[in-house]
Amino acid sequence: MKRSKKREIELTPIDPKIPSDSAIYLENLSFGYEPKKLNIKKVNVDIKKGQSIAFIGHNGSGKSTLAKLIDGILVQNRGDIYIFGVKMTDDNALILRKDIGLVFQNPDSQFIGATVRDDIAFGLENACVDPSKMNDIILDCATKVGMQDYLDAEPSHLSGGQKQRVAIAGAIARNPKILILDEAGAMLDPKGKRQIRNIIKERKRENPDLTIINITHEIDDAYDSDRVLVMNGGQLILDDKPEVVFDNDELLRQIHLDIPFAHKLAKDLKDEGLDLGPIKNDEELYKKLCQ
Amino acid sequence: MSIKLEQVNYTYNPHRPGEKVALRDINLVFQDHCFTALIGRTGSGKSTLIQQLNGLLLPTHGKIIADDYVIDMTLVYKKDGKVDERAMKKKHKVKLQNIKSLRKKVGIVFQFPEYQIFEESVIKDVSYGPKNFGKSEEEAIKQAKEALTLVGIDESYYERSPFELSGGEKRRVAIAGILAMEPDILVLDEPTVGLDAAGEEKLMGLITHLYEQGTSIILATHNMDVVLKYCKRAIVLDHGKIVHDSTPLDLFQNSEYLKSSSLEPPKVFRFALDLIQGGLDLDLSKVKDTKTLANEIIRVKGGNA
Ligand SMILES: Nc1ncnc2c1ncn2[C@@H]1O[C@H](COP(=O)(O)OP(=O)(O)O)[C@@H](O)[C@H]1O
Ligand SMILES: Nc1ncnc2c1ncn2[C@@H]1O[C@H](COP(=O)(O)OP(=O)(O)O)[C@@H](O)[C@H]1O
Ligand SMILES: [Mg+2]
Ligand SMILES: [Mg+2]
């Protein structure tokens, strides 16, 4: 299903039942790519303004699908999506999207411009940025992701990791209120991953109201968040602080996810005959082993 | 089968806008039955190097020797000592003879192979390769079935559309498509990107199994856990050059080199180093993952059970 491209109309008013601090409010959201099967099943969640959310779940659990629903690229079968309290409809989806920057999982799928510069500019034009400021913004964002030397390169000539950087530059250039990163660091080397992490922290410092959804397999990223949402088979099965989610080894293992390093090593030690009792983190494990 | 690269250079879009030197004077031998990691930051030339190995990209100049198959793009000089550009152009125009025989021996699984799936059913997609390499329909299907079994995709999937599968399943189907051609050397470009923990372990288990059966493995990766646990050799590229070539152990122990590069040993290795600093007399060469680290710790400390 595609959204109809109606001319832009006035935003519908904010729904009074949605809490005023809500950025993304999903109510009974269900979606299936095909008629009989649901890939997203009755998801309810209220993501607050300024929160950093990590989205984890096995491959195929529905993370990317949910991101595309929030961005209005896919249309739900049932339930509602509210962006800053405004209910998303066919008519206003394109307007609501202006507040959302989404970096896709596969960087190939999102380039439009003939050069890196054009590509970042395209997103800016859509966001109605003052043309005289455009070049500065483009250079600034490209520099932040370390791609300033590639502004005139064709996106198709870049390596996978470089494409991912450009996609991130494009998303932050528009200064969105909601930033969704779909495994955006996956193809980067460790240093590149750290850079991206820092770029996002920097954004957050500049704009504490920025709401971030980080879809990731990296526990370190998820640990940095305010809240971790765990998807499994299209359902939201857990929504809690990182310390709580990552303490649940049994569940994480069951749903095919990685468990924190210290927990893994402590369990392997126990299996081999050295029981150290409950271990919270690396430092604690180190102390117990080297005391 | 071994592959030797001699003075291999590669430039994208030579003498045109967007010109980019991607490989510089690469001299390298991939021995028969290797398990080698190519590492280096994004843009360092890993994918470009990989594509030289079966002639998908031809060296701008240099030579590639894959057993008896030779791609000879060595520089030709004029009498005055300058490069004979016309002779080089001519070399590049000569159509490679029998390149299929090389492509059959060196199978490449690209980044995000799931996006290269195109047939309408799983079995058709996987049998496409062997058919393309001259196998009969029947034989191609037989090889496809064997490859699918190997990657853990059972019969119930054969007639399904590959597009309906999950990301991890699609990737396994795409890998089966390469395995069905029974390559001697399996080359994988960042194979574990985007897989969840269970998917990664399954895929690396499969690759190790193929290695044990005699297939040579070359993989480009940023995943240092994979390098430490599975690979026998680690080659580091930077700006198109080989800047380091050793066992993973020697690489991760070379703190001087690591400091100057963007590389970092995997967590399990760093933690083992901390423990050694803290007084535990661990044998680092035994540490491959948390399980082997646990064994080492117990060897020096004893258990309590
Ligand atoms: N374009 C599509 N057509 C049909 N099914 C799809 C499509 N994209 C994804 N799916 C299916 O929807 C489910 C959820 O996929 P996805 O949201 O990509 O998961 P995740 O991002 O968590 O790995 C999977 O079972 C996947 O196979
Ligand atoms: N098709 C292409 N055209 C022009 N330049 C390219 C092309 N593909 C890659 N490059 C450039 O070549 C260099 C090496 O890229 P690549 O081999 O993909 O690196 P890696 O796989 O290590 O990330 C990069 O600087 C990249 O921008
Ligand atoms: Mg996804
Ligand atoms: Mg690459």
XYZ file of C-alpha atoms and ligand atoms in Angstrom:
652
model
C 0.000 0.000 0.000
C 1.249 3.488 -0.798
C 0.115 6.782 0.588
C -1.967 8.838 -1.803
C -0.094 11.980 -2.843
C -2.736 14.523 -1.986
C -1.801 18.144 -1.838
C -0.598 19.233 1.560
C -3.367 20.360 3.823
C -3.599 21.833 7.282
C -2.471 19.558 10.077
C -5.233 17.957 12.039
C -5.301 19.172 15.618
C -3.488 17.503 18.457
C -5.535 14.739 19.998
C -6.308 15.632 23.634
C -6.091 12.018 24.783
C -2.378 11.810 23.881
C -0.062 12.972 26.702
C 1.503 16.326 25.831
C 5.068 15.012 26.278
C 4.571 12.252 23.712
C 6.684 12.187 20.523
C 5.535 8.903 19.051
C 2.410 7.198 20.290
C 1.459 3.842 18.824
C -1.922 2.408 19.635
C -2.824 -1.177 18.842
C -0.700 -1.018 15.737
C -0.906 -4.033 13.424
C 0.511 -4.520 9.963
C 1.102 -7.336 7.484
C 2.900 -7.281 4.139
C 0.471 -9.908 2.960
C -3.237 -10.315 3.653
C -3.201 -13.269 6.025
C -0.034 -12.772 8.016
C 0.750 -10.009 10.498
C 4.353 -8.799 10.767
C 3.507 -6.231 13.443
C 1.048 -7.349 16.084
C -0.848 -4.928 18.328
C 2.037 -2.732 19.325
C 1.310 -0.154 22.029
C 3.979 2.283 23.078
C 4.426 5.898 24.086
C 7.853 7.309 23.240
C 8.405 10.601 25.017
C 9.934 13.768 23.597
C 13.701 13.734 24.008
C 14.001 10.065 24.865
C 16.725 7.856 23.432
C 15.253 4.516 22.561
C 17.077 1.358 21.532
C 15.131 -1.097 19.471
C 16.412 -4.643 19.601
C 15.110 -7.971 18.326
C 16.113 -10.937 16.171
C 16.311 -10.672 12.379
C 12.786 -10.508 11.056
C 11.219 -9.450 14.368
C 9.713 -6.356 12.733
C 12.054 -3.515 13.715
C 12.510 -2.062 10.228
C 8.830 -2.511 9.473
C 7.868 -0.568 12.584
C 10.310 2.204 11.628
C 8.713 2.464 8.194
C 5.247 2.616 9.731
C 6.321 5.472 12.008
C 7.804 7.279 9.005
C 4.550 6.803 7.092
C 6.161 4.768 4.300
C 3.979 1.790 5.125
C 0.346 2.039 6.160
C -0.932 -0.022 9.073
C -3.874 -2.419 8.779
C -5.182 -1.541 12.210
C -4.416 0.863 15.025
C -3.132 4.427 15.037
C 0.106 6.386 14.975
C 0.361 9.799 16.629
C 3.361 12.022 15.983
C 3.553 14.757 18.637
C -0.069 14.047 19.388
C -1.272 14.363 15.788
C -2.933 11.298 14.349
C -1.327 10.199 11.088
C -3.671 10.014 8.108
C -3.242 9.682 4.346
C -3.574 13.445 4.082
C -1.025 14.577 6.638
C 1.577 11.779 6.484
C 3.863 13.793 4.209
C 3.759 16.770 6.558
C 4.374 14.701 9.681
C 7.344 13.040 7.982
C 9.182 16.349 7.836
C 9.903 15.995 11.538
C 11.373 12.523 11.085
C 14.810 11.621 9.781
C 15.082 7.932 8.912
C 18.356 6.272 7.961
C 17.576 3.002 6.257
C 19.263 -0.289 6.921
C 20.382 -0.779 3.334
C 22.060 2.444 2.266
C 21.662 1.625 -1.435
C 17.933 2.020 -1.267
C 17.835 5.685 -0.427
C 20.028 7.695 -2.761
C 18.336 10.093 -5.137
C 20.960 12.710 -5.967
C 23.641 12.390 -8.654
C 26.332 13.480 -6.218
C 26.688 13.292 -2.468
C 26.067 17.060 -2.316
C 22.868 16.813 -4.363
C 21.695 13.986 -2.249
C 22.023 15.873 1.022
C 20.570 18.986 -0.667
C 17.535 17.040 -1.813
C 16.549 16.270 1.752
C 17.074 19.916 2.673
C 14.906 21.234 -0.153
C 12.171 18.957 1.032
C 12.520 20.401 4.481
C 12.269 23.965 3.081
C 15.671 25.227 4.180
C 16.827 28.726 3.198
C 18.799 28.115 -0.057
C 21.528 30.592 0.890
C 22.360 28.524 3.963
C 22.229 25.213 2.154
C 25.890 24.905 1.183
C 27.091 25.617 4.701
C 24.736 23.072 6.194
C 25.794 20.437 3.663
C 29.488 20.979 4.297
C 28.958 20.998 8.041
C 27.039 17.723 8.085
C 29.369 16.018 5.634
C 32.311 17.034 7.829
C 30.608 15.632 10.905
C 30.435 12.187 9.302
C 33.901 12.477 7.747
C 32.690 12.655 4.130
C 33.614 16.266 3.314
C 36.057 15.116 0.616
C 33.381 13.197 -1.202
C 30.763 15.906 -1.842
C 31.169 15.638 -5.596
C 31.347 11.849 -5.696
C 28.537 9.775 -7.113
C 26.787 7.869 -4.312
C 27.008 4.660 -6.354
C 30.799 4.995 -6.344
C 31.052 4.836 -2.578
C 31.738 1.840 -0.407
C 28.911 0.508 1.755
C 30.155 2.171 4.916
C 30.652 5.489 3.127
C 27.085 5.340 1.841
C 25.878 4.829 5.374
C 27.756 7.953 6.484
C 26.219 10.016 3.699
C 22.768 8.759 4.610
C 23.349 9.865 8.193
C 24.558 13.279 7.016
C 21.373 13.609 4.958
C 19.190 12.776 7.913
C 20.839 15.138 10.401
C 21.072 17.985 7.858
C 17.315 18.361 7.981
C 17.431 18.843 11.715
C 14.534 16.488 12.415
C 12.760 16.292 15.758
C 12.785 12.504 15.576
C 15.815 10.598 14.310
C 15.462 6.917 13.473
C 18.627 4.963 12.718
C 18.059 1.487 11.306
C 21.307 -0.383 12.021
C 23.062 2.701 10.752
C 26.464 1.720 12.108
C 26.325 -1.887 10.984
C 28.678 -1.527 8.041
C 31.159 0.752 9.736
C 34.471 -0.134 11.332
C 34.755 0.301 15.123
C 36.086 3.822 14.756
C 33.281 4.714 12.356
C 30.759 3.320 14.811
C 32.213 5.437 17.568
C 32.088 8.490 15.316
C 28.418 7.933 14.602
C 27.744 7.457 18.299
C 29.481 10.777 18.983
C 27.647 12.593 16.198
C 24.380 11.521 17.705
C 25.439 12.485 21.213
C 26.492 15.882 19.854
C 23.095 16.344 18.178
C 21.472 15.466 21.421
C 23.554 17.996 23.319
C 22.619 20.718 20.850
C 18.997 19.752 20.971
C 17.956 17.903 24.146
C 14.421 17.541 22.775
C 15.614 15.333 19.924
C 13.921 11.946 20.114
C 16.114 9.100 18.928
C 15.257 5.558 17.947
C 18.321 3.435 17.430
C 17.708 0.025 15.877
C 20.791 -1.972 16.724
C 22.411 -5.296 17.472
C 25.161 -3.623 19.496
C 24.699 -3.934 23.225
C 26.939 -0.916 23.853
C 24.585 1.287 21.823
C 21.562 -0.069 23.592
C 23.179 0.485 26.989
C 23.536 4.171 26.140
C 19.764 4.579 25.748
C 17.093 5.649 28.201
C 14.847 2.789 27.268
C 15.143 -0.503 25.417
C 12.231 -1.910 23.432
C 12.481 -5.593 22.581
C 10.668 -6.951 19.539
C 10.019 -10.627 18.985
C 7.963 -12.074 16.163
C 6.218 -8.761 15.485
C 5.312 -8.146 19.110
C 6.734 -5.702 21.577
C 7.599 -8.079 24.412
C 9.669 -5.906 26.725
C 10.020 -2.176 27.371
C 12.369 -1.212 30.181
C 15.636 0.378 31.244
C 18.778 -1.162 29.694
C 19.997 -2.492 33.060
C 16.765 -4.423 33.461
C 16.548 -5.732 29.893
C 20.148 -6.881 29.766
C 19.882 -8.588 33.104
C 17.410 -11.006 31.572
C 19.915 -13.427 30.011
C 17.439 -16.260 29.733
C 14.966 -14.221 27.694
C 17.661 -12.670 25.485
C 19.039 -16.087 24.678
C 15.579 -17.443 23.934
C 14.939 -14.734 21.394
C 18.371 -15.154 19.754
C 19.997 -11.971 21.040
C 23.438 -11.354 22.400
C 23.934 -11.072 26.145
C 26.393 -8.674 27.801
C 30.018 -9.778 27.830
C 30.374 -10.045 31.628
C 27.232 -12.193 31.873
C 28.434 -14.443 29.086
C 31.866 -14.988 30.602
C 30.424 -15.504 34.096
C 28.097 -18.147 32.720
C 30.889 -19.912 30.837
C 32.970 -19.887 34.025
C 30.087 -21.340 35.972
C 29.551 -24.047 33.341
C 33.224 -24.967 33.654
C 33.097 -25.104 37.431
C 33.837 -21.613 38.743
C 30.716 -20.019 40.181
C 31.238 -16.356 41.027
C 27.626 -15.623 41.885
C 25.688 -12.849 40.165
C 27.873 -10.462 38.147
C 26.695 -7.024 37.058
C 29.437 -5.725 34.795
C 33.030 -6.021 33.597
C 34.551 -4.198 36.571
C 32.857 -6.457 39.064
C 33.950 -9.565 37.161
C 37.507 -8.243 36.962
C 37.620 -7.579 40.708
C 36.337 -11.020 41.562
C 38.885 -12.678 39.294
C 41.932 -10.596 40.214
C 41.394 -10.001 43.916
C 43.847 -23.758 -5.145
C 45.936 -20.679 -4.372
C 45.658 -17.129 -5.689
C 48.634 -14.861 -6.126
C 48.465 -11.109 -6.690
C 51.543 -9.385 -8.097
C 51.851 -5.590 -8.032
C 48.099 -5.263 -8.392
C 46.798 -1.714 -8.748
C 43.236 -0.666 -9.323
C 41.826 2.739 -10.177
C 38.133 3.464 -10.585
C 37.265 5.735 -13.534
C 40.854 6.264 -14.696
C 41.451 9.631 -16.417
C 37.842 10.598 -15.829
C 35.935 12.580 -13.238
C 35.555 10.490 -10.117
C 38.986 8.900 -10.622
C 39.876 7.018 -7.466
C 42.877 4.846 -6.720
C 41.509 1.938 -4.702
C 44.402 -0.570 -4.670
C 48.126 0.211 -4.634
C 50.873 -2.312 -5.327
C 49.207 -5.280 -3.732
C 51.473 -8.320 -3.439
C 49.740 -11.171 -1.764
C 49.333 -14.937 -1.820
C 46.211 -16.671 -0.604
C 47.431 -20.197 0.057
C 45.370 -23.273 -0.619
C 43.010 -24.025 2.269
C 43.364 -20.627 3.941
C 41.007 -18.929 6.373
C 41.912 -15.300 5.905
C 40.340 -12.064 7.103
C 40.595 -8.790 5.196
C 40.170 -5.894 7.553
C 40.474 -2.120 7.386
C 38.246 0.904 7.699
C 35.452 1.567 5.215
C 36.827 2.698 1.904
C 40.193 0.992 2.448
C 39.733 -1.257 -0.592
C 38.466 -4.580 0.765
C 35.538 -4.951 -1.637
C 37.690 -3.833 -4.551
C 40.338 -6.428 -3.692
C 37.719 -9.125 -3.401
C 36.425 -8.394 -6.872
C 39.895 -8.890 -8.355
C 39.915 -12.483 -7.194
C 37.602 -13.810 -9.870
C 38.061 -11.230 -12.575
C 34.957 -9.164 -11.832
C 37.302 -6.182 -11.795
C 40.544 -6.415 -13.756
C 43.683 -4.840 -12.316
C 44.449 -1.476 -13.888
C 47.876 -3.002 -13.905
C 49.424 -6.006 -12.223
C 49.004 -9.738 -12.421
C 46.711 -12.296 -10.851
C 47.580 -15.966 -10.896
C 44.886 -18.365 -9.779
C 46.458 -21.800 -10.234
C 46.711 -22.099 -13.996
C 44.475 -19.127 -14.709
C 46.461 -15.956 -15.261
C 45.196 -12.414 -15.654
C 48.204 -10.554 -16.916
C 47.893 -6.770 -16.855
C 51.527 -6.108 -16.068
C 52.748 -2.740 -17.278
C 54.203 -2.453 -20.760
C 56.921 0.159 -21.244
C 57.966 2.087 -24.315
C 61.587 2.414 -25.347
C 61.872 5.740 -23.547
C 60.924 4.076 -20.286
C 57.404 5.526 -20.112
C 54.311 3.361 -19.753
C 52.918 2.353 -23.120
C 49.320 3.459 -22.595
C 48.182 2.122 -25.954
C 49.550 -1.322 -25.271
C 47.831 -1.262 -21.847
C 44.524 -0.254 -23.429
C 44.871 -3.111 -25.858
C 45.475 -5.541 -23.009
C 42.285 -4.397 -21.331
C 40.334 -4.846 -24.528
C 41.305 -8.478 -24.960
C 38.383 -10.512 -23.806
C 39.344 -12.867 -21.036
C 39.284 -16.416 -22.280
C 37.297 -18.907 -20.336
C 36.689 -16.597 -17.366
C 33.806 -18.838 -16.328
C 36.278 -21.530 -15.259
C 37.738 -19.020 -12.780
C 34.334 -17.767 -11.620
C 33.304 -21.328 -10.908
C 36.325 -21.888 -8.660
C 36.162 -18.579 -6.821
C 32.674 -17.893 -5.495
C 31.982 -14.431 -4.125
C 29.190 -13.645 -1.697
C 28.663 -9.888 -1.842
C 27.663 -7.443 0.832
C 23.946 -7.827 1.466
C 23.677 -10.826 -0.887
C 19.968 -10.901 -0.153
C 19.559 -8.021 -2.591
C 20.920 -10.123 -5.436
C 18.207 -12.708 -5.262
C 16.038 -12.503 -8.341
C 14.315 -15.783 -9.223
C 10.748 -16.469 -8.218
C 11.424 -19.562 -6.132
C 14.202 -20.549 -3.767
C 15.152 -23.647 -5.726
C 15.260 -21.753 -9.035
C 17.416 -19.069 -7.536
C 19.961 -21.484 -6.135
C 20.101 -23.725 -9.221
C 20.638 -20.734 -11.527
C 24.415 -20.710 -10.954
C 25.195 -24.344 -11.751
C 22.889 -24.159 -14.789
C 24.707 -21.076 -15.950
C 27.962 -23.008 -15.620
C 26.696 -25.699 -17.940
C 25.121 -28.276 -15.640
C 21.987 -30.081 -16.774
C 18.701 -29.024 -15.163
C 18.642 -32.210 -13.131
C 22.204 -31.920 -11.923
C 21.788 -28.213 -11.137
C 18.768 -28.969 -8.965
C 20.657 -31.725 -7.196
C 23.526 -29.372 -6.396
C 21.083 -26.662 -5.329
C 19.407 -29.054 -2.898
C 22.743 -30.058 -1.405
C 23.744 -26.430 -0.964
C 20.401 -25.546 0.634
C 20.710 -28.447 3.061
C 24.178 -27.242 3.970
C 22.914 -23.759 4.863
C 20.001 -25.228 6.820
C 17.144 -24.400 4.445
C 14.809 -27.387 4.241
C 12.512 -28.720 1.520
C 9.469 -26.784 2.680
C 11.188 -23.629 1.386
C 12.030 -24.819 -2.138
C 8.973 -23.486 -3.902
C 8.564 -20.355 -1.792
C 9.404 -16.927 -3.099
C 12.786 -15.784 -1.748
C 11.288 -12.338 -1.182
C 9.012 -13.656 1.546
C 11.881 -14.915 3.681
C 13.417 -13.182 6.654
C 16.686 -11.292 6.195
C 18.773 -14.081 7.710
C 17.053 -16.721 5.592
C 17.530 -14.691 2.430
C 21.213 -14.386 3.167
C 21.508 -18.141 3.592
C 19.692 -18.700 0.289
C 22.062 -16.275 -1.429
C 25.057 -18.107 0.042
C 23.594 -21.427 -1.101
C 23.473 -19.943 -4.608
C 27.243 -19.572 -4.503
C 27.859 -22.905 -2.753
C 25.840 -24.735 -5.404
C 28.665 -23.938 -7.812
C 31.004 -25.832 -5.481
C 33.758 -23.211 -5.417
C 37.276 -24.054 -4.197
C 37.532 -20.619 -2.658
C 34.618 -18.952 -0.927
C 34.959 -15.191 -0.599
C 32.508 -13.316 1.603
C 32.166 -9.546 1.861
C 31.115 -8.594 5.390
C 28.961 -11.689 5.817
C 27.824 -11.084 9.398
C 26.627 -7.480 9.017
C 23.078 -7.098 10.245
C 22.705 -10.617 11.601
C 21.499 -11.164 15.160
C 23.732 -13.102 17.578
C 22.174 -16.471 16.766
C 22.304 -15.807 13.017
C 25.953 -14.836 13.199
C 26.897 -17.962 15.102
C 24.994 -20.161 12.679
C 26.575 -18.571 9.631
C 30.110 -18.748 11.035
C 29.444 -22.364 12.015
C 28.547 -23.078 8.396
C 31.645 -21.299 7.069
C 33.871 -23.211 9.498
C 32.255 -26.459 8.391
C 32.998 -25.637 4.742
C 36.579 -24.799 5.699
C 36.946 -28.130 7.458
C 35.645 -29.848 4.323
C 38.497 -28.287 2.349
C 37.121 -24.975 1.042
C 39.404 -21.952 1.310
C 37.774 -18.989 3.033
C 38.507 -15.306 2.516
C 36.310 -12.801 4.281
C 36.181 -9.044 4.607
C 34.928 -8.029 8.016
C 34.876 -5.402 10.748
C 33.871 -8.010 13.252
C 36.988 -8.599 15.344
C 35.285 -11.317 17.376
C 34.970 -13.276 14.148
C 38.597 -12.573 13.205
C 39.912 -13.796 16.548
C 37.701 -16.828 16.859
C 37.773 -18.237 13.343
C 40.475 -16.761 11.120
C 44.058 -17.991 10.768
C 45.428 -14.879 9.111
C 44.531 -11.202 9.268
C 45.445 -8.789 6.500
C 44.869 -5.092 7.128
C 44.284 -2.662 4.270
C 44.560 1.097 4.518
C 44.083 3.478 1.596
C 44.435 0.601 -0.828
C 47.687 -0.729 0.630
C 48.477 -3.742 2.743
C 49.702 -2.316 6.044
C 49.688 -5.429 8.194
C 49.697 -9.181 7.634
C 49.943 -11.682 10.501
C 47.968 -14.108 12.620
C 45.054 -12.503 14.480
C 46.928 -13.157 17.734
C 49.981 -11.210 16.579
C 47.804 -8.413 15.277
C 45.858 -8.013 18.510
C 49.016 -8.232 20.607
C 50.740 -5.550 18.568
C 49.606 -2.661 20.716
C 51.973 -0.242 19.027
C 50.479 -0.858 15.619
C 46.929 -0.858 16.920
C 47.394 2.543 18.498
C 48.296 4.033 15.135
C 45.374 2.372 13.336
C 41.634 2.457 13.785
C 41.596 -1.149 14.940
C 40.774 -2.521 18.326
C 41.005 -6.117 19.575
C 37.666 -7.726 20.408
C 36.268 -7.303 23.900
C 37.185 -10.824 24.998
C 40.823 -10.203 24.074
C 40.945 -6.817 25.797
C 39.444 -8.326 28.919
C 42.016 -11.131 28.856
C 44.764 -8.494 28.587
C 43.287 -6.712 31.625
C 43.281 -9.951 33.580
C 46.919 -10.569 32.699
C 47.734 -7.052 33.898
C 45.812 -7.895 37.040
C 48.088 -10.871 37.697
C 46.471 -13.884 35.989
C 49.005 -15.849 33.969
C 46.781 -16.557 30.942
C 48.015 -18.020 27.663
C 46.629 -15.525 25.149
C 47.048 -17.916 22.248
C 44.300 -20.044 23.775
C 41.776 -17.206 24.023
C 39.291 -17.263 21.129
C 35.958 -16.454 22.771
C 34.398 -16.350 26.251
C 34.337 -20.131 26.466
C 38.067 -20.562 25.822
C 38.828 -17.595 28.083
C 36.812 -19.282 30.839
C 38.894 -22.428 30.349
C 42.120 -20.452 30.621
C 40.966 -18.669 33.776
C 40.077 -21.971 35.382
C 43.407 -23.483 34.308
C 45.277 -20.810 36.267
C 42.824 -20.260 39.124
C 41.082 -23.588 39.538
C 37.336 -24.058 39.935
C 35.253 -23.972 43.087
C 32.577 -26.506 42.278
N 8.813 -6.164 1.472
C 8.431 -7.226 2.195
N 7.513 -8.098 1.711
C 7.116 -9.172 2.445
N 7.584 -9.461 3.680
C 8.500 -8.624 4.204
C 8.979 -7.477 3.498
N 9.874 -6.838 4.281
C 9.965 -7.553 5.419
N 9.137 -8.631 5.386
C 8.938 -9.614 6.459
O 8.457 -8.939 7.620
C 9.067 -9.458 8.810
C 9.714 -8.334 9.583
O 10.798 -7.833 8.819
P 11.700 -6.599 9.277
O 10.824 -5.513 9.777
O 12.616 -6.296 8.149
O 12.499 -7.230 10.506
P 13.822 -6.695 11.263
O 14.092 -5.298 10.789
O 13.471 -6.784 12.716
O 14.909 -7.657 10.905
C 10.028 -10.547 8.348
O 9.404 -11.787 8.513
C 10.260 -10.238 6.884
O 10.522 -11.412 6.150
N 32.293 2.080 -8.372
C 33.165 2.929 -7.831
N 33.543 4.061 -8.485
C 34.440 4.924 -7.950
N 35.036 4.755 -6.748
C 34.710 3.647 -6.047
C 33.763 2.687 -6.539
N 33.628 1.698 -5.621
C 34.452 2.032 -4.603
N 35.102 3.195 -4.849
C 36.087 3.872 -3.990
O 37.214 3.021 -3.831
C 37.661 3.017 -2.483
C 37.655 1.580 -1.958
O 36.311 1.147 -1.846
P 35.916 -0.304 -1.360
O 36.786 -1.310 -2.013
O 34.444 -0.461 -1.563
O 36.275 -0.209 0.203
P 35.842 -1.132 1.438
O 35.187 -2.362 0.903
O 37.111 -1.400 2.184
O 34.922 -0.293 2.264
C 36.739 3.949 -1.701
O 37.383 5.189 -1.553
C 35.538 4.102 -2.597
O 34.990 5.387 -2.462
Mg 15.762 -4.562 9.831
Mg 33.282 -3.026 1.227
